[in-house]
PDB file of C-alpha atoms in Angstrom:
ATOM      1  CA  MET I 883      26.076   3.136  -5.993  1.00  0.00           C
ATOM      2  CA  GLY I 884      24.037   0.514  -5.175  1.00  0.00           C
ATOM      3  CA  ASN I 885      21.950  -1.521  -7.363  1.00  0.00           C
ATOM      4  CA  LEU I 886      18.812  -0.070  -7.820  1.00  0.00           C
ATOM      5  CA  THR I 887      16.484  -2.971  -7.187  1.00  0.00           C
ATOM      6  CA  SER I 888      18.580  -3.436  -4.436  1.00  0.00           C
ATOM      7  CA  ARG I 889      16.737  -0.989  -2.768  1.00  0.00           C
ATOM      8  CA  ARG I 890      13.502  -1.220  -0.910  1.00  0.00           C
ATOM      9  CA  TRP I 891      10.667   1.668  -1.191  1.00  0.00           C
ATOM     10  CA  HIS I 892       8.752   2.373   2.401  1.00  0.00           C
ATOM     11  CA  PRO I 893       5.779   3.279   2.256  1.00  0.00           C
ATOM     12  CA  LEU I 894       4.814   6.281   3.506  1.00  0.00           C
ATOM     13  CA  ILE I 895       1.514   5.535   4.939  1.00  0.00           C
ATOM     14  CA  PRO I 896       2.178   3.439   8.140  1.00  0.00           C
ATOM     15  CA  LEU I 897       0.978  -0.759   8.285  1.00  0.00           C
ATOM     16  CA  SER I 898      -1.320   0.583  11.006  1.00  0.00           C
ATOM     17  CA  GLU I 899      -3.077   2.532   8.646  1.00  0.00           C
ATOM     18  CA  TRP I 900      -3.133  -0.008   5.574  1.00  0.00           C
ATOM     19  CA  PRO I 901      -6.832  -0.220   6.758  1.00  0.00           C
ATOM     20  CA  GLN I 902      -8.486   2.270   6.330  1.00  0.00           C
ATOM     21  CA  ALA I 903      -6.732   3.315   2.964  1.00  0.00           C
ATOM     22  CA  LEU I 904      -7.677  -0.586   1.366  1.00  0.00           C
ATOM     23  CA  ALA I 905     -10.728  -0.012   2.884  1.00  0.00           C
ATOM     24  CA  LEU I 906     -11.437   3.224   0.785  1.00  0.00           C
ATOM     25  CA  LEU I 907      -9.822   2.259  -2.540  1.00  0.00           C
ATOM     26  CA  LYS I 908     -12.603  -0.907  -1.842  1.00  0.00           C
ATOM     27  CA  GLN I 909     -15.011   1.736  -1.964  1.00  0.00           C
ATOM     28  CA  GLY I 910     -14.513   2.922  -5.217  1.00  0.00           C
ATOM     29  CA  VAL I 911     -12.088   6.293  -3.594  1.00  0.00           C
ATOM     30  CA  SER I 912      -9.618   7.529  -6.709  1.00  0.00           C
ATOM     31  CA  LEU I 913      -6.270   6.383  -5.875  1.00  0.00           C
ATOM     32  CA  ARG I 914      -5.387  10.594  -5.796  1.00  0.00           C
ATOM     33  CA  GLN I 915      -8.629  11.206  -2.855  1.00  0.00           C
ATOM     34  CA  VAL I 916      -6.946   8.560  -1.036  1.00  0.00           C
ATOM     35  CA  ALA I 917      -3.244  10.196  -1.032  1.00  0.00           C
ATOM     36  CA  ALA I 918      -4.762  13.124   0.144  1.00  0.00           C
ATOM     37  CA  GLN I 919      -6.306  11.800   2.731  1.00  0.00           C
ATOM     38  CA  PHE I 920      -3.280  10.235   4.388  1.00  0.00           C
ATOM     39  CA  GLY I 921      -0.574  13.259   2.646  1.00  0.00           C
ATOM     40  CA  VAL I 922       1.119  11.150   0.390  1.00  0.00           C
ATOM     41  CA  SER I 923       1.451  10.497  -3.285  1.00  0.00           C
ATOM     42  CA  TYR I 924      -0.861   8.371  -5.237  1.00  0.00           C
ATOM     43  CA  GLU I 925       1.812   6.390  -5.789  1.00  0.00           C
ATOM     44  CA  SER I 926       2.368   5.549  -2.731  1.00  0.00           C
ATOM     45  CA  VAL I 927      -1.357   4.514  -1.965  1.00  0.00           C
ATOM     46  CA  ARG I 928      -0.937   2.596  -5.094  1.00  0.00           C
ATOM     47  CA  ARG I 929       2.537   0.369  -3.762  1.00  0.00           C
ATOM     48  CA  VAL I 930       0.464  -0.410  -0.587  1.00  0.00           C
ATOM     49  CA  GLN I 931      -2.518  -1.952  -2.707  1.00  0.00           C
ATOM     50  CA  ARG I 932       0.521  -3.982  -4.750  1.00  0.00           C
ATOM     51  CA  ALA I 933       2.284  -4.567  -1.905  1.00  0.00           C
ATOM     52  CA  TRP I 934      -1.069  -5.741  -0.066  1.00  0.00           C
ATOM     53  CA  HIS I 935      -2.513  -7.442  -3.350  1.00  0.00           C
ATOM     54  CA  GLU I 936       1.474  -9.297  -3.028  1.00  0.00           C
ATOM     55  CA  LEU I 937       1.091 -10.361   0.417  1.00  0.00           C
ATOM     56  CA  GLN I 938      -2.360 -12.443  -0.228  1.00  0.00           C
ATOM     57  CA  GLN I 939      -0.766 -14.115  -3.013  1.00  0.00           C
ATOM     58  CA  LYS I 940       2.092 -15.275  -0.774  1.00  0.00           C
ATOM     59  CA  GLY I 941      -0.381 -16.311   2.212  1.00  0.00           C
ATOM     60  CA  SER I 942       0.596 -14.321   4.743  1.00  0.00           C
ATOM     61  CA  LEU I 943      -0.533 -14.455   7.735  1.00  0.00           C
ATOM     62  CA  LEU I 944      -2.467 -11.492   7.593  1.00  0.00           C
ATOM     63  CA  GLN I 945      -3.889 -11.666   4.570  1.00  0.00           C
ATOM     64  CA  GLY I 946      -7.696 -12.715   7.243  1.00  0.00           C
ATOM     65  CA  GLU I 947      -7.017  -9.676   9.559  1.00  0.00           C
ATOM     66  CA  TRP I 948      -8.057  -6.877   6.957  1.00  0.00           C
ATOM     67  CA  SER I 949     -10.105  -8.601   4.252  1.00  0.00           C
TER      68      SER I 949
END
């Protein structure tokens, strides 16, 4: 068995749909409601949200695209 921390998660929401999901969250739509719209778990939506914030903090090139 490998180290669990070395596994990378793969969000079920395609990267191309992150802006839509993030916009819904910004509008106040709940994690569970967004998850239902995309057919994923609320944990998946939370992971996308967390990953996006981490990318912004690191100064990713994506930062300006979806702000």
